[in-house]
CSV table of N, CA and C in Angstrom, one decimal:
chain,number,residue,atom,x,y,z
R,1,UNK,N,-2.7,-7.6,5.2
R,1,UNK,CA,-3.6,-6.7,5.8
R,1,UNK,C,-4.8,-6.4,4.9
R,2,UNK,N,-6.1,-6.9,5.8
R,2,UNK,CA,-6.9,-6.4,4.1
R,2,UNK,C,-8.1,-5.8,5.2
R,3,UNK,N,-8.1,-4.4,5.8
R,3,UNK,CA,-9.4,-3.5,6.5
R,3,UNK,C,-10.8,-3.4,6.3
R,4,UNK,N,-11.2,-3.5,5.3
R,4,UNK,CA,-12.3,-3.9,4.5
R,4,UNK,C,-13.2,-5.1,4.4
R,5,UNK,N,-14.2,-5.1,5.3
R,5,UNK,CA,-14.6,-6.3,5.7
R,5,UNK,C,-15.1,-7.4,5.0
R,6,UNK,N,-15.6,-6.8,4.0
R,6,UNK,CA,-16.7,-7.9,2.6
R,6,UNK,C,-15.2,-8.2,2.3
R,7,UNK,N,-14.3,-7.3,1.8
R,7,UNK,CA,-12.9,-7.7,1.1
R,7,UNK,C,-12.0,-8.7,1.7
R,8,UNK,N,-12.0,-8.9,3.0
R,8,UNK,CA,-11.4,-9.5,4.1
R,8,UNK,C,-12.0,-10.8,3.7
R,9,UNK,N,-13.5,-11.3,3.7
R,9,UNK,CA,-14.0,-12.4,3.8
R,9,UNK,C,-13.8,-12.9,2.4
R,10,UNK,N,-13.7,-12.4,1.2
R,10,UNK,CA,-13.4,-12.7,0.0
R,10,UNK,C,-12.4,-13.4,-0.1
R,11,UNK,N,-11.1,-12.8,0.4
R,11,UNK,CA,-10.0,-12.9,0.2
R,11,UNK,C,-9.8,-14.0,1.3
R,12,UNK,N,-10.3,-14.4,2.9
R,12,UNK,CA,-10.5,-15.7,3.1
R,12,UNK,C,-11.1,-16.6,2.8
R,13,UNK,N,-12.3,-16.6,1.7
R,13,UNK,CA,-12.4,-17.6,1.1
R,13,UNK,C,-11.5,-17.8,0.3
R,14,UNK,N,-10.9,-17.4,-0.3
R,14,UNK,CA,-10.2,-17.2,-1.4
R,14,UNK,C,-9.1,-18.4,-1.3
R,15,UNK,N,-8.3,-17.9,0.0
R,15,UNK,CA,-7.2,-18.4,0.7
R,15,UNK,C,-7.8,-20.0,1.2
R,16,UNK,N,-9.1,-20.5,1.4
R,16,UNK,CA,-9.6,-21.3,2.2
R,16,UNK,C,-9.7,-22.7,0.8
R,17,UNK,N,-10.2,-21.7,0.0
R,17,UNK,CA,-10.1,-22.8,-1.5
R,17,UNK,C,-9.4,-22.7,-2.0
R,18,UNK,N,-8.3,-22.1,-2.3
R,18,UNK,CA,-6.7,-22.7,-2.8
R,18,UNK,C,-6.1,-23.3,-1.2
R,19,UNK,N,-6.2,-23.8,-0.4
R,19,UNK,CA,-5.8,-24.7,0.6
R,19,UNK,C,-4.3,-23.7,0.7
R,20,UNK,N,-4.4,-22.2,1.2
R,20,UNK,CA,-2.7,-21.8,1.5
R,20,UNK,C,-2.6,-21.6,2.6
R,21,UNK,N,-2.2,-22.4,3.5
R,21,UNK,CA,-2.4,-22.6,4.7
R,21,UNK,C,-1.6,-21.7,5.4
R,22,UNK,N,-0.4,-20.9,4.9
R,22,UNK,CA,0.7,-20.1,4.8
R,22,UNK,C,0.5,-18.6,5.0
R,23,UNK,N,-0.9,-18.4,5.1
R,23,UNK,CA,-1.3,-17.2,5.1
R,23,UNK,C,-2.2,-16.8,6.1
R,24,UNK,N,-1.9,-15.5,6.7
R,24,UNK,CA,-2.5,-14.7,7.9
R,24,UNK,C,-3.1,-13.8,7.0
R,25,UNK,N,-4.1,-13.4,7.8
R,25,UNK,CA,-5.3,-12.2,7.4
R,25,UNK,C,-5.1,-11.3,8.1
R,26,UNK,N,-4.6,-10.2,8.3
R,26,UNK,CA,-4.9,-9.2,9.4
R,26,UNK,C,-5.8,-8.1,9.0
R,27,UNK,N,-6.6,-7.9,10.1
R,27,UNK,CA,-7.8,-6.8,9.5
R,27,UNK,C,-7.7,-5.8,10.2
R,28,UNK,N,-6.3,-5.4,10.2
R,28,UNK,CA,-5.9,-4.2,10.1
R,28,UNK,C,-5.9,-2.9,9.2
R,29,UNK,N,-5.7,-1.6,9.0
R,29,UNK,CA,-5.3,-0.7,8.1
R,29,UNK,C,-3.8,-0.6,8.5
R,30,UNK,N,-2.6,-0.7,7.7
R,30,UNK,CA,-1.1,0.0,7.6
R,30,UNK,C,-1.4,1.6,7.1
R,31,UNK,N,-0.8,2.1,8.4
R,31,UNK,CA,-1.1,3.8,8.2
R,31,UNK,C,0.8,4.2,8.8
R,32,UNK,N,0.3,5.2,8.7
R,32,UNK,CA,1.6,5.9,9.4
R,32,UNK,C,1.8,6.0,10.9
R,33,UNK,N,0.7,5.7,11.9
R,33,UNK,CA,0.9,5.9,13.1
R,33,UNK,C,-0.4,4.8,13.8
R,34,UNK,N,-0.2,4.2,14.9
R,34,UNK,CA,-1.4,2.8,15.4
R,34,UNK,C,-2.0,4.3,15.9
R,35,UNK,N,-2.9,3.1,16.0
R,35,UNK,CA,-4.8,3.9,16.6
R,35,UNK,C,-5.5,3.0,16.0
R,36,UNK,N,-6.5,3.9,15.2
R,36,UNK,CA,-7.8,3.6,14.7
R,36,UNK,C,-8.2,4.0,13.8
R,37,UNK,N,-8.8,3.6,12.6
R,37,UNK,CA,-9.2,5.0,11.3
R,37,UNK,C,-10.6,4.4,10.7
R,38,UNK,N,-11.2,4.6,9.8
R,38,UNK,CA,-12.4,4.1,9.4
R,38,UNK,C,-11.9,3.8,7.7
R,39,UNK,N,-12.9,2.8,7.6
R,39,UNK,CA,-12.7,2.2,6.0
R,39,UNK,C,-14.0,3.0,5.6
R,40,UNK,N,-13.5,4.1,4.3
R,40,UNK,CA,-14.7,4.4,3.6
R,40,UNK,C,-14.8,3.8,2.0
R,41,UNK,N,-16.0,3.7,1.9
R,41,UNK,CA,-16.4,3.3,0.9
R,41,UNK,C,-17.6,2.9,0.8
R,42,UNK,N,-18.5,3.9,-0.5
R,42,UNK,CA,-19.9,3.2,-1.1
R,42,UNK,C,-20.2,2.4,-0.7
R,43,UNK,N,-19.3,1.4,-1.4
R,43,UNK,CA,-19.7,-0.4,-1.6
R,43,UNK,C,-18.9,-0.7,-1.6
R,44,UNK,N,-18.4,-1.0,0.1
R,44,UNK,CA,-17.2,-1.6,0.8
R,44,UNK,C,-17.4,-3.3,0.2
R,45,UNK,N,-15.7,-3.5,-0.3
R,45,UNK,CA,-15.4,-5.0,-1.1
R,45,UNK,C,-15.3,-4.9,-2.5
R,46,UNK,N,-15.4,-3.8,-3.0
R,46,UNK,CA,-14.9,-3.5,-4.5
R,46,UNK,C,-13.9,-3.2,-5.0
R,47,UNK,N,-12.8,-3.2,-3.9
R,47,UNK,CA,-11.2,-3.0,-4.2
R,47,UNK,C,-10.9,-1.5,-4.0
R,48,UNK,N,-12.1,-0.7,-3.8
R,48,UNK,CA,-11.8,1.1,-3.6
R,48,UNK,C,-11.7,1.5,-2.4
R,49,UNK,N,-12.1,0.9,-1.1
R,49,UNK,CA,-12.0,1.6,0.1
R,49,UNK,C,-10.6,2.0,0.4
R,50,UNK,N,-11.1,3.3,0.9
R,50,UNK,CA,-9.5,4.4,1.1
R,50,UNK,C,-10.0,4.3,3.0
R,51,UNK,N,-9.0,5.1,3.5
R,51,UNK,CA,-8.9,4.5,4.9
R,51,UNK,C,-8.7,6.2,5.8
R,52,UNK,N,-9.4,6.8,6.3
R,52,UNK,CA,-9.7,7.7,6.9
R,52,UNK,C,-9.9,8.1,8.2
R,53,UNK,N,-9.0,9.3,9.3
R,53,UNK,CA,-9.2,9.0,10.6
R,53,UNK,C,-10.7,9.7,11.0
R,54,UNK,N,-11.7,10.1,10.2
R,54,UNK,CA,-13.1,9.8,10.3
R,54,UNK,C,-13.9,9.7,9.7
R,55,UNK,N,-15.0,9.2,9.6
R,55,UNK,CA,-16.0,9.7,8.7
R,55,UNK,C,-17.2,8.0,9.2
R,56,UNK,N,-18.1,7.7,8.4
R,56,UNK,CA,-19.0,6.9,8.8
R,56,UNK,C,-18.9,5.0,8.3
R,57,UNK,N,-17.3,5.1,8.1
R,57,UNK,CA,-17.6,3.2,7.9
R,57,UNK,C,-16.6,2.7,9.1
R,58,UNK,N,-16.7,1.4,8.7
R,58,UNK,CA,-16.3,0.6,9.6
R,58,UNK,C,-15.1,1.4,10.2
R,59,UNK,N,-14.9,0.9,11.9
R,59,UNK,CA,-13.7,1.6,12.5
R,59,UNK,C,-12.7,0.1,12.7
R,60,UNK,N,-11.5,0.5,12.1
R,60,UNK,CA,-10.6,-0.5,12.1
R,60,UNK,C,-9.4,-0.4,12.8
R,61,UNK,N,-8.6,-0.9,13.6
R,61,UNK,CA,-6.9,-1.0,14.3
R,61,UNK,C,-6.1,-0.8,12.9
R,62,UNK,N,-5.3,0.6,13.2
R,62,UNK,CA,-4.3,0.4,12.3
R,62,UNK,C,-3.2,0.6,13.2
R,63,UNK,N,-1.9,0.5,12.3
R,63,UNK,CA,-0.8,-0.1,12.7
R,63,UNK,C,0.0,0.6,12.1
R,64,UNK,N,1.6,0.7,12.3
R,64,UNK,CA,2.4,1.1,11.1
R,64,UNK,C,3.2,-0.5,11.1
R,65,UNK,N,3.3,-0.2,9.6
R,65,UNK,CA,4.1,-2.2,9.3
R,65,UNK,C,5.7,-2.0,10.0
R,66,UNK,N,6.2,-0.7,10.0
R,66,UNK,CA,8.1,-0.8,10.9
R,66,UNK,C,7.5,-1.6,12.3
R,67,UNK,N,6.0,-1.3,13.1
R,67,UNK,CA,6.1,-1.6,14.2
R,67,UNK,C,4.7,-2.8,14.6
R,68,UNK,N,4.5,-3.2,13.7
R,68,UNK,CA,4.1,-5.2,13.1
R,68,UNK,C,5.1,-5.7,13.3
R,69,UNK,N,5.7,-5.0,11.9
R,69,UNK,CA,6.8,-6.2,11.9
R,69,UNK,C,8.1,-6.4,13.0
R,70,UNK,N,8.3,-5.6,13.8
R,70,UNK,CA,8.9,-5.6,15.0
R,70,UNK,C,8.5,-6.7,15.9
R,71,UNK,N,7.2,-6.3,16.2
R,71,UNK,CA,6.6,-6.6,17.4
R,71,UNK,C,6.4,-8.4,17.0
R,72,UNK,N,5.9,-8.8,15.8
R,72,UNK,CA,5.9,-10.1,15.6
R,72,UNK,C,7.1,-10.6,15.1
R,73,UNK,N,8.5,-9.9,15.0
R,73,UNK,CA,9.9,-10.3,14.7
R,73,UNK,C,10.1,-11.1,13.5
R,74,UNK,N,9.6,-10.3,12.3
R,74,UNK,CA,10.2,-10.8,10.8
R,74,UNK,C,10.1,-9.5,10.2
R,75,UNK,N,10.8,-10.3,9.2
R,75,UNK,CA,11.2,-8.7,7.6
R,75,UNK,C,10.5,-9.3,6.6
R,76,UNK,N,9.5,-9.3,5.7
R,76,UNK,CA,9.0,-10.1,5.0
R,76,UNK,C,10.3,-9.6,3.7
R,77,UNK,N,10.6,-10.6,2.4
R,77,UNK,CA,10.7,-10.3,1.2
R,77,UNK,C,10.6,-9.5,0.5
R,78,UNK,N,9.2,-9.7,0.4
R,78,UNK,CA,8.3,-9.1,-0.7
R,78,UNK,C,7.2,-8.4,0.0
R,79,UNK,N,6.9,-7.6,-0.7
R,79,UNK,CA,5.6,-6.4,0.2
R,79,UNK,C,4.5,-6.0,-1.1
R,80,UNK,N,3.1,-6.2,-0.9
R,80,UNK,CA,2.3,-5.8,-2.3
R,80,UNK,C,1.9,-4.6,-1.1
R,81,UNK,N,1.7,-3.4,-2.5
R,81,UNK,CA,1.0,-2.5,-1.6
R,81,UNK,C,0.1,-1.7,-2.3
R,82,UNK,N,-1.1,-1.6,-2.2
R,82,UNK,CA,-2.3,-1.5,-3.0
R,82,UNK,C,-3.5,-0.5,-2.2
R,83,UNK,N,-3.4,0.8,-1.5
R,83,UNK,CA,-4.1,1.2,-0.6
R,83,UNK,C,-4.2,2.8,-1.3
R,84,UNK,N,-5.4,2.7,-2.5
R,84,UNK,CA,-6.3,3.5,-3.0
R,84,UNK,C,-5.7,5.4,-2.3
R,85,UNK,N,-4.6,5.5,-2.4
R,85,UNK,CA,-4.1,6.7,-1.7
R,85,UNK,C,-3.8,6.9,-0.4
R,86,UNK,N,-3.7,6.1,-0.3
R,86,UNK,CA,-3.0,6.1,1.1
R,86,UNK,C,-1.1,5.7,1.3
R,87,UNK,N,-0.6,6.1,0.2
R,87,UNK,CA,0.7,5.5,-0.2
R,87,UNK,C,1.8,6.3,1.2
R,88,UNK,N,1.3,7.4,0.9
R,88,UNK,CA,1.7,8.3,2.1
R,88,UNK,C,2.0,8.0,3.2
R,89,UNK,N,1.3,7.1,3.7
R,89,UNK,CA,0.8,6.5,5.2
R,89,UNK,C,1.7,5.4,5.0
R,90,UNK,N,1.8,4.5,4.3
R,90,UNK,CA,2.3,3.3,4.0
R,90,UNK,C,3.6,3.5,4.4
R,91,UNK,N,4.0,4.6,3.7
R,91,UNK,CA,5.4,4.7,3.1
R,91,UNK,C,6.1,5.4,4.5
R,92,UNK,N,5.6,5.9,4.9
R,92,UNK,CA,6.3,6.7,6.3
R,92,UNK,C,5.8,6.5,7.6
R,93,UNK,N,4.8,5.0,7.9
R,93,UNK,CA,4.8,4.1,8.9
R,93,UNK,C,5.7,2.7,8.3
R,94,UNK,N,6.2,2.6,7.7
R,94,UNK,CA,6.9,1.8,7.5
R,94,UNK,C,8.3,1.7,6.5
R,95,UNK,N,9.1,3.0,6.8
R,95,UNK,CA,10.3,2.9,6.2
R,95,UNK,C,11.6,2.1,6.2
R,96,UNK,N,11.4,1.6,7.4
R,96,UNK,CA,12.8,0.8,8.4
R,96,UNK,C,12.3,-0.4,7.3
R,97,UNK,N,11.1,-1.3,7.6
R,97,UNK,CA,11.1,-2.7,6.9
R,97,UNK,C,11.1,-2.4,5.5
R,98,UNK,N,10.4,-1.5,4.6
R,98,UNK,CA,9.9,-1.3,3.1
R,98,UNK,C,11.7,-1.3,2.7
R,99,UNK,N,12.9,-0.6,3.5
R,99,UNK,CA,13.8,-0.7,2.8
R,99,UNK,C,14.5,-2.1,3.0
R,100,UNK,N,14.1,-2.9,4.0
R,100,UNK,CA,14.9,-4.0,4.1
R,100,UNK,C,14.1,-5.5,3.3
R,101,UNK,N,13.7,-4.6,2.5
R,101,UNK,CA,12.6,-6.0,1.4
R,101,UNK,C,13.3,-6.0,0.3
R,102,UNK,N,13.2,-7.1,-0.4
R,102,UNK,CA,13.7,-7.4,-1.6
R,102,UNK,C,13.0,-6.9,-2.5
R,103,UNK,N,12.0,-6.9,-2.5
R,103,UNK,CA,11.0,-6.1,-3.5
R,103,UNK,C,9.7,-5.7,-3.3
R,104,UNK,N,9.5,-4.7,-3.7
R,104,UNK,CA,8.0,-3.7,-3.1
R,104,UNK,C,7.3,-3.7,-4.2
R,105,UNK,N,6.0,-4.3,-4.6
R,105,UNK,CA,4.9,-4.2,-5.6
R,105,UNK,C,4.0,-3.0,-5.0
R,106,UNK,N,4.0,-1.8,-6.0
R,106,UNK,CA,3.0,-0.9,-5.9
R,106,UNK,C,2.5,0.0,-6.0
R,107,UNK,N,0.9,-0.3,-6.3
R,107,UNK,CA,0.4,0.6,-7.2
R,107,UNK,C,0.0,2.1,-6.8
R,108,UNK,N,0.5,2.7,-7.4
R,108,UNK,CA,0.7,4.2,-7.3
R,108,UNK,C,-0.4,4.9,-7.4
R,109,UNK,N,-1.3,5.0,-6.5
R,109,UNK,CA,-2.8,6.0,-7.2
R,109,UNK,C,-2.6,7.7,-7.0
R,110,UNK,N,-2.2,8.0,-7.7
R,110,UNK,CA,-2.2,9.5,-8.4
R,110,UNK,C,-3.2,10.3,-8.0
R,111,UNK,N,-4.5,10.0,-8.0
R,111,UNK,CA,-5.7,10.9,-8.4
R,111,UNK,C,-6.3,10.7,-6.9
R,112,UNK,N,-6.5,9.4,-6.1
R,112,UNK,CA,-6.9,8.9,-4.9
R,112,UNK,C,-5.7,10.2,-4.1
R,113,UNK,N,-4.6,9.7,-4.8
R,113,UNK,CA,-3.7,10.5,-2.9
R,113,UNK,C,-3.9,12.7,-3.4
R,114,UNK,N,-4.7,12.6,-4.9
R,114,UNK,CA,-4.7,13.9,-4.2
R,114,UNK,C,-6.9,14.5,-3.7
R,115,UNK,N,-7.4,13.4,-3.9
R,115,UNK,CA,-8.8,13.4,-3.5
R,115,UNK,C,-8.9,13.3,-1.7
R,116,UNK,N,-8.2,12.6,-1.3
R,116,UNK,CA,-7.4,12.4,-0.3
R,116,UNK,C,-7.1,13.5,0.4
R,117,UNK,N,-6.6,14.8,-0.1
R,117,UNK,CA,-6.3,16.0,0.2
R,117,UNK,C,-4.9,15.7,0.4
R,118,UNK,N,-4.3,14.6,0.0
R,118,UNK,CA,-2.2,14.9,-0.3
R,118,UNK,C,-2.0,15.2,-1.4
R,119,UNK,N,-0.6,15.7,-1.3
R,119,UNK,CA,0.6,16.2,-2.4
R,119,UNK,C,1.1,14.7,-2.8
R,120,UNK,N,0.8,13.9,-4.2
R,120,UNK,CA,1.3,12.8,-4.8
R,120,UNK,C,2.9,13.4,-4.9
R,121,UNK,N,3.7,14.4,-4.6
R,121,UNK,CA,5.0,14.9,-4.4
R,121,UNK,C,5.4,14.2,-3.1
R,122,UNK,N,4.6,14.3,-2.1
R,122,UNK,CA,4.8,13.5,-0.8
R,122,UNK,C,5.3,12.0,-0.9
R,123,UNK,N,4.4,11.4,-1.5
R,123,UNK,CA,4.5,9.9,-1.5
R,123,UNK,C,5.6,9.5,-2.4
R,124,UNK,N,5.7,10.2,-3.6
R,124,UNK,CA,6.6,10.5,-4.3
R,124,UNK,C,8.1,10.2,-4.0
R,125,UNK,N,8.7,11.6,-3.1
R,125,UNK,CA,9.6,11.6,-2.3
R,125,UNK,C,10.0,10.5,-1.3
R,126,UNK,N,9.0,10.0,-0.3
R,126,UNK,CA,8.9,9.0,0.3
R,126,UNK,C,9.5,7.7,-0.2
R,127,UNK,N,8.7,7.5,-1.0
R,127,UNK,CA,9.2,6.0,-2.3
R,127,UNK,C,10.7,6.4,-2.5
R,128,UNK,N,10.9,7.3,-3.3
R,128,UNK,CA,11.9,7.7,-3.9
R,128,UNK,C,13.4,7.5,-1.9
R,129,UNK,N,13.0,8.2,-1.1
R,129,UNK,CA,13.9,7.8,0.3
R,129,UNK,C,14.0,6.5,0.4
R,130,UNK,N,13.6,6.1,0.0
R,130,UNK,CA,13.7,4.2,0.6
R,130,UNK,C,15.3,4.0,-0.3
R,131,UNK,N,15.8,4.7,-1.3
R,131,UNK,CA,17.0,4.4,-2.0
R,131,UNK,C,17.1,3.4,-2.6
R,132,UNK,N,15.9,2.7,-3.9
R,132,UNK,CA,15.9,1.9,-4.6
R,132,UNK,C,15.3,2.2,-5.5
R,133,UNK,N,15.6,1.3,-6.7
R,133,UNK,CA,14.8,1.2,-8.3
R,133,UNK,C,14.1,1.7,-7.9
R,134,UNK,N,13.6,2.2,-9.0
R,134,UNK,CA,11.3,2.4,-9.0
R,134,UNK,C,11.5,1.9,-10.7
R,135,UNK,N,10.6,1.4,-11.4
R,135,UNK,CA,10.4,0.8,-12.4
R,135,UNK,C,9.1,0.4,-12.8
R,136,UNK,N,8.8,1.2,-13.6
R,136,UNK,CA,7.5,0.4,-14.4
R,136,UNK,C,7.1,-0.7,-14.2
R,137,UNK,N,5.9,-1.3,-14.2
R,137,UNK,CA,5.5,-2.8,-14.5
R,137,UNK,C,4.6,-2.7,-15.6
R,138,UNK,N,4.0,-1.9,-15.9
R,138,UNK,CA,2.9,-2.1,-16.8
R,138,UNK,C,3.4,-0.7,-17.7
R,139,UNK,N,2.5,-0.1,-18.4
R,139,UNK,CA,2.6,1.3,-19.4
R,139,UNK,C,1.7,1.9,-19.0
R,140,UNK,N,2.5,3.4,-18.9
R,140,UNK,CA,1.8,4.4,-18.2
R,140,UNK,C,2.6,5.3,-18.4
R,141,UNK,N,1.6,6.2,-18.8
R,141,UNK,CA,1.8,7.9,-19.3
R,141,UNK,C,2.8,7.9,-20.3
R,142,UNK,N,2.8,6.9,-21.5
R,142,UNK,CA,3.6,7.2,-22.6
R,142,UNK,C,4.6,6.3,-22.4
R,143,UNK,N,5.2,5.8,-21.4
R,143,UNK,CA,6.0,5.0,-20.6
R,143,UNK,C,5.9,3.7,-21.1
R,144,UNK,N,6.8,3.1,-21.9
R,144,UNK,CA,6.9,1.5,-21.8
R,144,UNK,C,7.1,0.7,-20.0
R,145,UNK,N,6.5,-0.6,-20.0
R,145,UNK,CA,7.3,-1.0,-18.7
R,145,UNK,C,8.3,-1.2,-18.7
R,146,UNK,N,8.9,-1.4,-17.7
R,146,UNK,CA,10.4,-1.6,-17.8
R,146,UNK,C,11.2,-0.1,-17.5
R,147,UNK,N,10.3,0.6,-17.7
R,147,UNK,CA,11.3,2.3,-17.5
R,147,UNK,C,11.7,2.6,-16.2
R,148,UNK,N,12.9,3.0,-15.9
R,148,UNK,CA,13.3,3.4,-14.2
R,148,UNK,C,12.6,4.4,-14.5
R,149,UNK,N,12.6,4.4,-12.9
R,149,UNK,CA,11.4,6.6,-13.1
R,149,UNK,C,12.7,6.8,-12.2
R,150,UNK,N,12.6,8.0,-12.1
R,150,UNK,CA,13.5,9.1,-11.0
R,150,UNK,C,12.3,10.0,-10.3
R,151,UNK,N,13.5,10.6,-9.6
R,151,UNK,CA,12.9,11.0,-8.5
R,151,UNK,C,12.4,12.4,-8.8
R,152,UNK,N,12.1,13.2,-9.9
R,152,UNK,CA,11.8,14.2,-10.2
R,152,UNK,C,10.4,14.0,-10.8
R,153,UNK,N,9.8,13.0,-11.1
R,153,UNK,CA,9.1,12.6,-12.3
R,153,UNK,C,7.6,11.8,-11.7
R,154,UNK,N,6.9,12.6,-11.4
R,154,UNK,CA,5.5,11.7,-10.4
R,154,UNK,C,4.6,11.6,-11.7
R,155,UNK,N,4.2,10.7,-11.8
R,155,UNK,CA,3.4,9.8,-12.8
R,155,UNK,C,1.7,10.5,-12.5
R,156,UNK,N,1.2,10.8,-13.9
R,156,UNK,CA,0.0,11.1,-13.4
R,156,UNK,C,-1.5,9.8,-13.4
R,157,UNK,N,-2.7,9.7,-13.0
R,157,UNK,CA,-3.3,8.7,-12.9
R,157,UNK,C,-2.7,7.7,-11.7
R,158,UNK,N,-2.9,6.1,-12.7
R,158,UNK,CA,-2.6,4.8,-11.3
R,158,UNK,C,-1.1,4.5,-12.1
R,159,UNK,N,-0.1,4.1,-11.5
R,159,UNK,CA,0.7,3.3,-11.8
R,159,UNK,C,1.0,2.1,-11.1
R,160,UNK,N,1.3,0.9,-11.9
R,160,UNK,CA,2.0,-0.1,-10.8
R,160,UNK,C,3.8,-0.3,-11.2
R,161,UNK,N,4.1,-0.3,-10.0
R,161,UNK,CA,5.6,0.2,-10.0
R,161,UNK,C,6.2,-1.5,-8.9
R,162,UNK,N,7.7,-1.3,-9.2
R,162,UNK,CA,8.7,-2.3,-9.0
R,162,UNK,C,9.2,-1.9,-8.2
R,163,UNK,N,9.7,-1.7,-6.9
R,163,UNK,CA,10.7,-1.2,-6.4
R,163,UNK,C,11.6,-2.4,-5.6
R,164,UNK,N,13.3,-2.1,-5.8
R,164,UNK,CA,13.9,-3.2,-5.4
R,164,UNK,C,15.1,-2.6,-5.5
């Protein structure tokens, strides 16, 4: 799913010169409920657009991924999940599939989900319901990688986290 339109065409060229034939683009937003929301950002295609039900950018089809991946009938593996504060949304339109993946890549933006106007306690908890690891990938906040976090313990800044 990549909503972001410069980002979208990037990311099909991208896909078009490595020859991965294997790969669907959807230019969708994954939120917590289908409709519609807008991609904001400055300088849409710089990897920052956060995804909003208004304001003045592009207006995009979102989706929740429990009811994607229904409707197109698979569970994927593996899930990357990289949406600038919007973890929230992610995490509670798509609980049913996020728990039946073998592994969830994803980066935690701390400072986005509370610019955002959410509680990083929200997304927090959410992660933490799915009933799996959470684990470091990288170092953060004093944290070697490799550290299980618990569920009391929300990381400040970005993290990128393991879940499985």
């Amino acid at each position: 799913f990549e909503p972001d339109p410069v980002a979208r065409a990037a990311l099909e060229r991208n896909i078009g010169i490595n020859s991965a034939h294997n790969i669907t683009v959807v230019p969708w937003a994954v939120t917590a409920q289908s409709g519609s929301v807008n991609v904001i950002n400055d300088s849409l295609g710089d990897s920052t657009s956060q995804i909003k039900t208004s304001g003045n950018g592009p207006k995009v089809t979102s989706v929740t991924l429990d009811a994607f991946c229904q409707r197109e009938g698979f569970i994927p593996s593996v899930i990357k999940v990289d949406v600038e504060g919007g973890e929230a949304e992610v995490l509670a339109g798509g609980s049913s599939i996020l728990q039946k993946a073998r592994a969830i890549l994803l980066e935690f933006h701390e400072p986005e989900i509370r610019e955002l106007g959410s509680d990083p306690k929200l997304s927090w908890e959410l992660l933490f319901n799915l009933g799996k690891r959470v684990v470091l990938l990288s170092p953060s906040s004093g944290l070697p990688a490799g550290t299980k976090l618990e569920p009391n313990c929300v990381l400040p800044g970005n993290s990128h986290l393991l879940i499985y």
